[in-house]
CSV table of C-alpha atoms and ligand atoms in Angstrom, one decimal:
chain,number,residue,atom,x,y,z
A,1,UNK,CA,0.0,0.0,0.0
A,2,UNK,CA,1.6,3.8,-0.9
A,3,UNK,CA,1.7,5.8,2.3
A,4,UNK,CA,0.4,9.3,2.4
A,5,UNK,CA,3.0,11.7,2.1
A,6,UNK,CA,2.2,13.3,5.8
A,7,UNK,CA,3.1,9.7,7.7
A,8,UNK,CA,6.2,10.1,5.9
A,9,UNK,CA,6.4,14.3,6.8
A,10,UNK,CA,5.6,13.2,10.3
A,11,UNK,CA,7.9,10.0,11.3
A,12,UNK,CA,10.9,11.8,9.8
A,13,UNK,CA,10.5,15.1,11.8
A,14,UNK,CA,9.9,13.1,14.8
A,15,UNK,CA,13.1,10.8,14.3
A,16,UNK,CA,15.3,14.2,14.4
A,17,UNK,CA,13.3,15.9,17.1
A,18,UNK,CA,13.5,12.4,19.3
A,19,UNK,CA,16.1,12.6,21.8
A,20,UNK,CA,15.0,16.4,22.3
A,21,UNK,CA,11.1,15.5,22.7
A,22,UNK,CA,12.5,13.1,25.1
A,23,UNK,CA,14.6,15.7,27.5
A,24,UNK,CA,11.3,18.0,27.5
A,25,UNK,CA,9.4,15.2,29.0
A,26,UNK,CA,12.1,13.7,31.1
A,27,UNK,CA,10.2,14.6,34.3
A,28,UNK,CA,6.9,12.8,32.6
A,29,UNK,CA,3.8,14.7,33.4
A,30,UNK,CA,4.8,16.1,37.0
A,31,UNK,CA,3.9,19.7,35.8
A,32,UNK,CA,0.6,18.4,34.3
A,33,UNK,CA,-1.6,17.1,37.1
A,34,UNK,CA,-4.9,17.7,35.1
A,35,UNK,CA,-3.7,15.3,32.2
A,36,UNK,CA,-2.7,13.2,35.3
A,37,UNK,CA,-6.2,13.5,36.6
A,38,UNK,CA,-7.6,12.0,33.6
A,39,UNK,CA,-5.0,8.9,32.6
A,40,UNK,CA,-5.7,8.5,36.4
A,41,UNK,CA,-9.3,8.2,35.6
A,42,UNK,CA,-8.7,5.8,32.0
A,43,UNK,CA,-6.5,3.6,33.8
A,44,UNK,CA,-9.7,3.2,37.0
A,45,UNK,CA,-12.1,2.4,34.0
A,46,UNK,CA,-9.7,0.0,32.7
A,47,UNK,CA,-8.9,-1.6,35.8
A,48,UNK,CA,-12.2,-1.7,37.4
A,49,UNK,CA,-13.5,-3.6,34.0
A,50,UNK,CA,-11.1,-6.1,34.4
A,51,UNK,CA,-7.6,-4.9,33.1
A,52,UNK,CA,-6.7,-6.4,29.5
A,53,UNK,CA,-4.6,-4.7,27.1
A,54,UNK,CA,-3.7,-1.1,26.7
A,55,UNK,CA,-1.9,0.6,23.9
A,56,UNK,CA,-0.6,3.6,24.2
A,57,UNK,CA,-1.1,5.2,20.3
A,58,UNK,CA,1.8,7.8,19.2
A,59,UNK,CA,3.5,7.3,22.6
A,60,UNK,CA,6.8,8.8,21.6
A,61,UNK,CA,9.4,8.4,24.3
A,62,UNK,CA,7.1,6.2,26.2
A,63,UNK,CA,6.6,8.6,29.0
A,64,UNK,CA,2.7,8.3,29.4
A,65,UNK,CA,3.3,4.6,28.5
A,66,UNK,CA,5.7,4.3,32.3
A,67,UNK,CA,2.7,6.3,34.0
A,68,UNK,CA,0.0,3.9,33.0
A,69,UNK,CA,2.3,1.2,33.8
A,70,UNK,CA,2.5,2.6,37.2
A,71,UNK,CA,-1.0,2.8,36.9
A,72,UNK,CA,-1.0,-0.7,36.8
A,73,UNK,CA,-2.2,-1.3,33.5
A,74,UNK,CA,-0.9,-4.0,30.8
A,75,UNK,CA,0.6,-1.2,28.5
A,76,UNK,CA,2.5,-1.0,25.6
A,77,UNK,CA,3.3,1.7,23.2
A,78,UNK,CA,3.0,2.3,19.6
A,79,UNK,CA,4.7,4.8,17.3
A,80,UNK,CA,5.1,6.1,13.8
A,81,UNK,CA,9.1,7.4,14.6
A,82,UNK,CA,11.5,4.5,14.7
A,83,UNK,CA,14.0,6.5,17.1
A,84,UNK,CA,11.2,7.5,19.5
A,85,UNK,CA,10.7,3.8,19.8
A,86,UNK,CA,14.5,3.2,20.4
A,87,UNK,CA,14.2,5.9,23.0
A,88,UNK,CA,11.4,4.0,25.0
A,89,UNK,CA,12.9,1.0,24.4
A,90,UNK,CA,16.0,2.1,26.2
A,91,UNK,CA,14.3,4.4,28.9
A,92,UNK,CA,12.0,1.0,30.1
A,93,UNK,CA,13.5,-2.0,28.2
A,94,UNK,CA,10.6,-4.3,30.2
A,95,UNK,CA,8.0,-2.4,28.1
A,96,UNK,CA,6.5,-3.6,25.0
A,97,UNK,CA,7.0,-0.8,22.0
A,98,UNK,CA,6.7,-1.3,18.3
A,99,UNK,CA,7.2,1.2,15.6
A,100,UNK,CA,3.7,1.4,13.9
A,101,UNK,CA,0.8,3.6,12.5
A,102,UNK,CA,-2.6,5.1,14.1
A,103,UNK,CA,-3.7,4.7,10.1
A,104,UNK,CA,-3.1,0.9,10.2
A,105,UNK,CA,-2.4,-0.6,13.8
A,106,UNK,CA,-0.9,-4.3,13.6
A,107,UNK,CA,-3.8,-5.2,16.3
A,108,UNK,CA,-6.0,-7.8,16.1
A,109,UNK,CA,-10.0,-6.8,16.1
A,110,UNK,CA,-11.6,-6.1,19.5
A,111,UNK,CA,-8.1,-7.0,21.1
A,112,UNK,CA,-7.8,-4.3,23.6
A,113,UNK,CA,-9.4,-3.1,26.6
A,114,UNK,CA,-8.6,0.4,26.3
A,115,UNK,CA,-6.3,3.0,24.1
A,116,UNK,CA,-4.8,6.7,24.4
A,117,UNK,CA,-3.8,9.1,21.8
A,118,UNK,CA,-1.9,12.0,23.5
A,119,UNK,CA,-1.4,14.9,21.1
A,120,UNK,CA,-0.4,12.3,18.6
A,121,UNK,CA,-4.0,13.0,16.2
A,122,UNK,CA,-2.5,16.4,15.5
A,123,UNK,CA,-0.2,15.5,13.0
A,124,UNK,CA,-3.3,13.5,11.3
A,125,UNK,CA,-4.5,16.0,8.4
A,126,UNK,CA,-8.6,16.4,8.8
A,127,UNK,CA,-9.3,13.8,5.4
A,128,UNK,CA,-7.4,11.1,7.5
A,129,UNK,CA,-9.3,11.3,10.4
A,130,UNK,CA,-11.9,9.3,10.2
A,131,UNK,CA,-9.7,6.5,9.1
A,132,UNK,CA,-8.0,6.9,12.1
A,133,UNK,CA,-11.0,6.9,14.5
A,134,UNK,CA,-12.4,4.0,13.0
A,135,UNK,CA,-8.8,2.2,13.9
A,136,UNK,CA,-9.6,3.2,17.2
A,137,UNK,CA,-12.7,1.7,17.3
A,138,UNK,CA,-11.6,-1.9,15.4
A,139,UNK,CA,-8.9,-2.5,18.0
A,140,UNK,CA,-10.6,-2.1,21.0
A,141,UNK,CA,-13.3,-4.5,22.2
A,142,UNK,CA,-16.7,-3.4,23.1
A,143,UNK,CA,-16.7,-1.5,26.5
A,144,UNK,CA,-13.1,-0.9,25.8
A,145,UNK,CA,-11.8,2.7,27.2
A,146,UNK,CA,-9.8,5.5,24.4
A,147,UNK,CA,-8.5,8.4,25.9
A,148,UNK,CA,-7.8,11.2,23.4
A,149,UNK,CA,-5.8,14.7,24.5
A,150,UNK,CA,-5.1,17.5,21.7
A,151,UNK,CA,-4.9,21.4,21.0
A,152,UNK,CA,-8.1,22.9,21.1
A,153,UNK,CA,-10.1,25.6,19.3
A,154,UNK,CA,-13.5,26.9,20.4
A,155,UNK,CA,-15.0,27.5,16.6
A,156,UNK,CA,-17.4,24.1,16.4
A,157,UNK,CA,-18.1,25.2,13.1
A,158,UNK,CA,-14.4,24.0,12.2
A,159,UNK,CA,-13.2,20.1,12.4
A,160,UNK,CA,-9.5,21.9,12.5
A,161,UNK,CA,-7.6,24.1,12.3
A,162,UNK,CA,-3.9,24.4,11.4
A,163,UNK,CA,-1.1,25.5,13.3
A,164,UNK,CA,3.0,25.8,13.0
A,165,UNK,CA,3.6,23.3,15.4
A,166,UNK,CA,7.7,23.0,15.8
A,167,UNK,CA,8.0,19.5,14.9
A,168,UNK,CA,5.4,19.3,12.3
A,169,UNK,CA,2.6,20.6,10.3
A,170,UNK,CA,0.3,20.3,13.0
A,171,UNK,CA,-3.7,20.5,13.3
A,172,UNK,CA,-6.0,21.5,16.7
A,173,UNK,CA,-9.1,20.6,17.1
A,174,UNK,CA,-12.6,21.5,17.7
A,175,UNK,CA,-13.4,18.9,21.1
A,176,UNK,CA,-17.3,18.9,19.8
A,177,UNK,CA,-16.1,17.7,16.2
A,178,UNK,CA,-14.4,15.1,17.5
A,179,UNK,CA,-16.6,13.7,20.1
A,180,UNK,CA,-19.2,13.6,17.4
A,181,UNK,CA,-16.9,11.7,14.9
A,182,UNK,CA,-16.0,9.5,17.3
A,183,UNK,CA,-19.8,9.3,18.9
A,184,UNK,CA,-20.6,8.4,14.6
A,185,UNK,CA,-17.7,5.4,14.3
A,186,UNK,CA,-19.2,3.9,17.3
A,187,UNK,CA,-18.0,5.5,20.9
A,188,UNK,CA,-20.2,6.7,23.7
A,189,UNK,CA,-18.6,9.7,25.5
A,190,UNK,CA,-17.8,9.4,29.3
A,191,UNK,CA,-16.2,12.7,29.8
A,192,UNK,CA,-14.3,15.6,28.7
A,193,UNK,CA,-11.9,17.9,30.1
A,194,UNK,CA,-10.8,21.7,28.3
A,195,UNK,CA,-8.4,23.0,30.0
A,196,UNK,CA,-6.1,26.1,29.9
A,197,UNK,CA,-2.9,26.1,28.5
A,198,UNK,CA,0.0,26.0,31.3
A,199,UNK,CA,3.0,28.2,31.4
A,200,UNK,CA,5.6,27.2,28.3
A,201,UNK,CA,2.7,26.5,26.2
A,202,UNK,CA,0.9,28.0,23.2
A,203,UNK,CA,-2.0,29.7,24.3
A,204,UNK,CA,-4.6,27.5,22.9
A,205,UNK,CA,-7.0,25.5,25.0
A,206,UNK,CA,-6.3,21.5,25.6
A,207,UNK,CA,-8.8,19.1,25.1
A,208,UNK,CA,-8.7,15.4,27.0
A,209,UNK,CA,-11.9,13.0,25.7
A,210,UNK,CA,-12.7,10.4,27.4
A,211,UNK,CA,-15.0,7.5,25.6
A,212,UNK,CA,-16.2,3.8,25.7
A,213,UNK,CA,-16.2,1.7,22.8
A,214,UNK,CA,-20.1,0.5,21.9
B,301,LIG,C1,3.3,15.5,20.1
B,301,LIG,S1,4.0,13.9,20.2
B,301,LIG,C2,3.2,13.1,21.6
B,301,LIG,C3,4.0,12.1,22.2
B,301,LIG,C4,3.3,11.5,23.5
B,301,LIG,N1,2.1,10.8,23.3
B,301,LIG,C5,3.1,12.6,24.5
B,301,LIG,O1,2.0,12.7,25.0
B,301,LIG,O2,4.0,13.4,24.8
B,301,LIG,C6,3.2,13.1,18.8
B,301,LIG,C7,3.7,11.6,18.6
B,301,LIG,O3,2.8,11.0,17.8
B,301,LIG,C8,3.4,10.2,16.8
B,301,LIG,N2,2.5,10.0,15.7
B,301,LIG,C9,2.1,11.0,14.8
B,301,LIG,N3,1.3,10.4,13.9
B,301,LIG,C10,1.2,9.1,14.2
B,301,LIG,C11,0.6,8.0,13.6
B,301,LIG,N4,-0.1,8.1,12.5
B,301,LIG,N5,0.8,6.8,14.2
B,301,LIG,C12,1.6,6.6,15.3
B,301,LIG,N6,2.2,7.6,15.9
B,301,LIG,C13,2.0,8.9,15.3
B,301,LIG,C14,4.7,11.0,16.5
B,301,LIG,O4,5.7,10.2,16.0
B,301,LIG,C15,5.0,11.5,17.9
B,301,LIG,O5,5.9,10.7,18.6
Protein backbone atom coordinates (compact mmCIF):
# COMPACT_ATOMS: atom_id res chain seq x y z
CA UNK A 1 0.00 0.00 0.00
CA UNK A 2 1.55 3.79 -0.92
CA UNK A 3 1.67 5.80 2.32
CA UNK A 4 0.42 9.30 2.41
CA UNK A 5 2.99 11.73 2.06
CA UNK A 6 2.20 13.32 5.81
CA UNK A 7 3.08 9.75 7.68
CA UNK A 8 6.17 10.10 5.94
CA UNK A 9 6.36 14.31 6.75
CA UNK A 10 5.60 13.16 10.28
CA UNK A 11 7.92 10.01 11.27
CA UNK A 12 10.93 11.81 9.78
CA UNK A 13 10.50 15.11 11.83
CA UNK A 14 9.91 13.08 14.81
CA UNK A 15 13.12 10.83 14.26
CA UNK A 16 15.26 14.15 14.42
CA UNK A 17 13.33 15.86 17.08
CA UNK A 18 13.52 12.38 19.31
CA UNK A 19 16.05 12.64 21.79
CA UNK A 20 15.00 16.42 22.29
CA UNK A 21 11.14 15.55 22.73
CA UNK A 22 12.49 13.15 25.13
CA UNK A 23 14.56 15.66 27.52
CA UNK A 24 11.31 18.05 27.45
CA UNK A 25 9.36 15.15 29.01
CA UNK A 26 12.09 13.66 31.06
CA UNK A 27 10.22 14.64 34.27
CA UNK A 28 6.91 12.81 32.63
CA UNK A 29 3.75 14.73 33.37
CA UNK A 30 4.84 16.14 37.04
CA UNK A 31 3.90 19.65 35.80
CA UNK A 32 0.60 18.36 34.30
CA UNK A 33 -1.59 17.11 37.06
CA UNK A 34 -4.94 17.74 35.14
CA UNK A 35 -3.67 15.28 32.22
CA UNK A 36 -2.72 13.23 35.30
CA UNK A 37 -6.22 13.53 36.62
CA UNK A 38 -7.61 11.96 33.57
CA UNK A 39 -5.05 8.89 32.64
CA UNK A 40 -5.75 8.47 36.37
CA UNK A 41 -9.34 8.20 35.56
CA UNK A 42 -8.70 5.79 32.00
CA UNK A 43 -6.48 3.60 33.83
CA UNK A 44 -9.69 3.23 36.98
CA UNK A 45 -12.13 2.41 34.03
CA UNK A 46 -9.74 -0.01 32.67
CA UNK A 47 -8.88 -1.57 35.77
CA UNK A 48 -12.22 -1.72 37.37
CA UNK A 49 -13.46 -3.62 33.97
CA UNK A 50 -11.09 -6.08 34.45
CA UNK A 51 -7.63 -4.92 33.07
CA UNK A 52 -6.69 -6.40 29.53
CA UNK A 53 -4.56 -4.72 27.12
CA UNK A 54 -3.75 -1.10 26.72
CA UNK A 55 -1.90 0.61 23.89
CA UNK A 56 -0.57 3.64 24.15
CA UNK A 57 -1.05 5.21 20.28
CA UNK A 58 1.79 7.82 19.20
CA UNK A 59 3.45 7.27 22.62
CA UNK A 60 6.80 8.80 21.56
CA UNK A 61 9.39 8.36 24.26
CA UNK A 62 7.05 6.17 26.20
CA UNK A 63 6.62 8.58 29.01
CA UNK A 64 2.67 8.31 29.39
CA UNK A 65 3.31 4.61 28.49
CA UNK A 66 5.75 4.34 32.28
CA UNK A 67 2.75 6.32 33.99
CA UNK A 68 -0.01 3.92 33.04
CA UNK A 69 2.26 1.23 33.84
CA UNK A 70 2.48 2.55 37.21
CA UNK A 71 -1.04 2.81 36.91
CA UNK A 72 -0.97 -0.67 36.75
CA UNK A 73 -2.22 -1.29 33.51
CA UNK A 74 -0.88 -4.01 30.82
CA UNK A 75 0.59 -1.18 28.48
CA UNK A 76 2.47 -1.01 25.58
CA UNK A 77 3.33 1.66 23.21
CA UNK A 78 3.05 2.28 19.57
CA UNK A 79 4.69 4.84 17.31
CA UNK A 80 5.09 6.11 13.80
CA UNK A 81 9.08 7.41 14.64
CA UNK A 82 11.49 4.48 14.66
CA UNK A 83 13.99 6.48 17.11
CA UNK A 84 11.17 7.48 19.52
CA UNK A 85 10.71 3.85 19.75
CA UNK A 86 14.46 3.16 20.45
CA UNK A 87 14.21 5.94 23.00
CA UNK A 88 11.38 4.00 24.99
CA UNK A 89 12.88 1.03 24.38
CA UNK A 90 16.03 2.13 26.16
CA UNK A 91 14.27 4.42 28.87
CA UNK A 92 12.00 0.95 30.11
CA UNK A 93 13.46 -2.02 28.16
CA UNK A 94 10.60 -4.34 30.25
CA UNK A 95 7.98 -2.36 28.11
CA UNK A 96 6.50 -3.62 24.96
CA UNK A 97 7.03 -0.81 21.98
CA UNK A 98 6.74 -1.35 18.35
CA UNK A 99 7.15 1.17 15.56
CA UNK A 100 3.70 1.39 13.95
CA UNK A 101 0.77 3.55 12.47
CA UNK A 102 -2.58 5.06 14.07
CA UNK A 103 -3.74 4.70 10.06
CA UNK A 104 -3.08 0.90 10.25
CA UNK A 105 -2.36 -0.62 13.75
CA UNK A 106 -0.92 -4.25 13.58
CA UNK A 107 -3.80 -5.24 16.26
CA UNK A 108 -5.97 -7.76 16.13
CA UNK A 109 -9.97 -6.81 16.10
CA UNK A 110 -11.60 -6.13 19.49
CA UNK A 111 -8.08 -7.04 21.12
CA UNK A 112 -7.78 -4.32 23.56
CA UNK A 113 -9.38 -3.08 26.60
CA UNK A 114 -8.60 0.37 26.32
CA UNK A 115 -6.31 3.05 24.09
CA UNK A 116 -4.83 6.72 24.42
CA UNK A 117 -3.84 9.11 21.78
CA UNK A 118 -1.88 11.98 23.52
CA UNK A 119 -1.39 14.93 21.07
CA UNK A 120 -0.44 12.28 18.57
CA UNK A 121 -3.95 13.05 16.23
CA UNK A 122 -2.48 16.37 15.54
CA UNK A 123 -0.24 15.48 13.01
CA UNK A 124 -3.29 13.53 11.27
CA UNK A 125 -4.48 16.01 8.36
CA UNK A 126 -8.64 16.41 8.76
CA UNK A 127 -9.34 13.75 5.42
CA UNK A 128 -7.38 11.10 7.48
CA UNK A 129 -9.26 11.28 10.41
CA UNK A 130 -11.88 9.33 10.24
CA UNK A 131 -9.74 6.45 9.10
CA UNK A 132 -8.04 6.91 12.15
CA UNK A 133 -11.00 6.89 14.55
CA UNK A 134 -12.43 3.99 13.02
CA UNK A 135 -8.84 2.24 13.92
CA UNK A 136 -9.58 3.19 17.19
CA UNK A 137 -12.66 1.67 17.32
CA UNK A 138 -11.61 -1.87 15.40
CA UNK A 139 -8.93 -2.52 17.96
CA UNK A 140 -10.57 -2.13 20.97
CA UNK A 141 -13.33 -4.54 22.20
CA UNK A 142 -16.66 -3.36 23.11
CA UNK A 143 -16.68 -1.55 26.49
CA UNK A 144 -13.12 -0.90 25.76
CA UNK A 145 -11.83 2.73 27.16
CA UNK A 146 -9.77 5.54 24.37
CA UNK A 147 -8.48 8.45 25.93
CA UNK A 148 -7.85 11.24 23.43
CA UNK A 149 -5.75 14.69 24.46
CA UNK A 150 -5.15 17.50 21.73
CA UNK A 151 -4.91 21.43 20.95
CA UNK A 152 -8.12 22.91 21.07
CA UNK A 153 -10.09 25.58 19.31
CA UNK A 154 -13.49 26.93 20.36
CA UNK A 155 -14.99 27.49 16.56
CA UNK A 156 -17.44 24.10 16.42
CA UNK A 157 -18.06 25.21 13.09
CA UNK A 158 -14.38 24.00 12.18
CA UNK A 159 -13.15 20.12 12.40
CA UNK A 160 -9.53 21.85 12.51
CA UNK A 161 -7.65 24.14 12.28
CA UNK A 162 -3.94 24.43 11.39
CA UNK A 163 -1.15 25.50 13.33
CA UNK A 164 2.99 25.79 13.00
CA UNK A 165 3.63 23.25 15.40
CA UNK A 166 7.66 23.05 15.77
CA UNK A 167 7.98 19.45 14.93
CA UNK A 168 5.44 19.29 12.33
CA UNK A 169 2.59 20.63 10.31
CA UNK A 170 0.25 20.30 13.04
CA UNK A 171 -3.67 20.45 13.32
CA UNK A 172 -5.96 21.54 16.74
CA UNK A 173 -9.10 20.58 17.08
CA UNK A 174 -12.58 21.53 17.70
CA UNK A 175 -13.38 18.88 21.05
CA UNK A 176 -17.32 18.95 19.82
CA UNK A 177 -16.07 17.75 16.21
CA UNK A 178 -14.36 15.13 17.53
CA UNK A 179 -16.65 13.69 20.13
CA UNK A 180 -19.22 13.60 17.37
CA UNK A 181 -16.87 11.72 14.86
CA UNK A 182 -15.99 9.53 17.32
CA UNK A 183 -19.79 9.26 18.86
CA UNK A 184 -20.61 8.36 14.61
CA UNK A 185 -17.71 5.45 14.29
CA UNK A 186 -19.21 3.89 17.30
CA UNK A 187 -17.96 5.47 20.93
CA UNK A 188 -20.19 6.66 23.69
CA UNK A 189 -18.57 9.66 25.52
CA UNK A 190 -17.85 9.42 29.32
CA UNK A 191 -16.23 12.66 29.82
CA UNK A 192 -14.27 15.56 28.70
CA UNK A 193 -11.93 17.92 30.10
CA UNK A 194 -10.82 21.73 28.35
CA UNK A 195 -8.41 22.95 30.02
CA UNK A 196 -6.15 26.13 29.91
CA UNK A 197 -2.92 26.09 28.50
CA UNK A 198 -0.01 25.99 31.34
CA UNK A 199 3.05 28.15 31.35
CA UNK A 200 5.65 27.17 28.33
CA UNK A 201 2.66 26.47 26.19
CA UNK A 202 0.94 28.04 23.22
CA UNK A 203 -1.98 29.72 24.28
CA UNK A 204 -4.58 27.47 22.94
CA UNK A 205 -6.97 25.48 24.97
CA UNK A 206 -6.28 21.46 25.62
CA UNK A 207 -8.76 19.12 25.09
CA UNK A 208 -8.71 15.44 27.03
CA UNK A 209 -11.85 13.02 25.65
CA UNK A 210 -12.75 10.45 27.36
CA UNK A 211 -15.02 7.53 25.63
CA UNK A 212 -16.22 3.80 25.68
CA UNK A 213 -16.22 1.74 22.79
CA UNK A 214 -20.08 0.46 21.91
C1 LIG B 1 3.34 15.45 20.15
S1 LIG B 1 4.02 13.86 20.18
C2 LIG B 1 3.17 13.14 21.57
C3 LIG B 1 3.97 12.05 22.25
C4 LIG B 1 3.34 11.53 23.54
N1 LIG B 1 2.09 10.83 23.28
C5 LIG B 1 3.11 12.64 24.53
O1 LIG B 1 2.00 12.74 25.05
O2 LIG B 1 4.05 13.43 24.79
C6 LIG B 1 3.23 13.07 18.82
C7 LIG B 1 3.71 11.63 18.62
O3 LIG B 1 2.76 10.97 17.79
C8 LIG B 1 3.44 10.20 16.84
N2 LIG B 1 2.54 10.03 15.69
C9 LIG B 1 2.09 10.97 14.85
N3 LIG B 1 1.28 10.42 13.92
C10 LIG B 1 1.24 9.09 14.20
C11 LIG B 1 0.61 7.97 13.60
N4 LIG B 1 -0.15 8.10 12.50
N5 LIG B 1 0.76 6.76 14.17
C12 LIG B 1 1.56 6.59 15.27
N6 LIG B 1 2.20 7.62 15.86
C13 LIG B 1 2.05 8.85 15.33
C14 LIG B 1 4.70 11.00 16.54
O4 LIG B 1 5.73 10.21 15.96
C15 LIG B 1 5.05 11.54 17.92
O5 LIG B 1 5.90 10.66 18.62
Amino acid sequence: MIEPDFLHTTRTAYDVWAARYAELFANGLEDFPLDRAMLGAFAAFVRADGGGPVADLGCGPGHVTSLLDSLGLDVSGIDLSPEMISIARTARPDLRFEVGSMTALDIGDGTLSGATARYSIIHTPPEHLPRVCAEFRRVLAPGGHLLVSFQAHDDPSELAESFDHKVALAYRWSPDRVADLLTATGFTEKARLVRAPMEDERQFPHAHLLLTRT
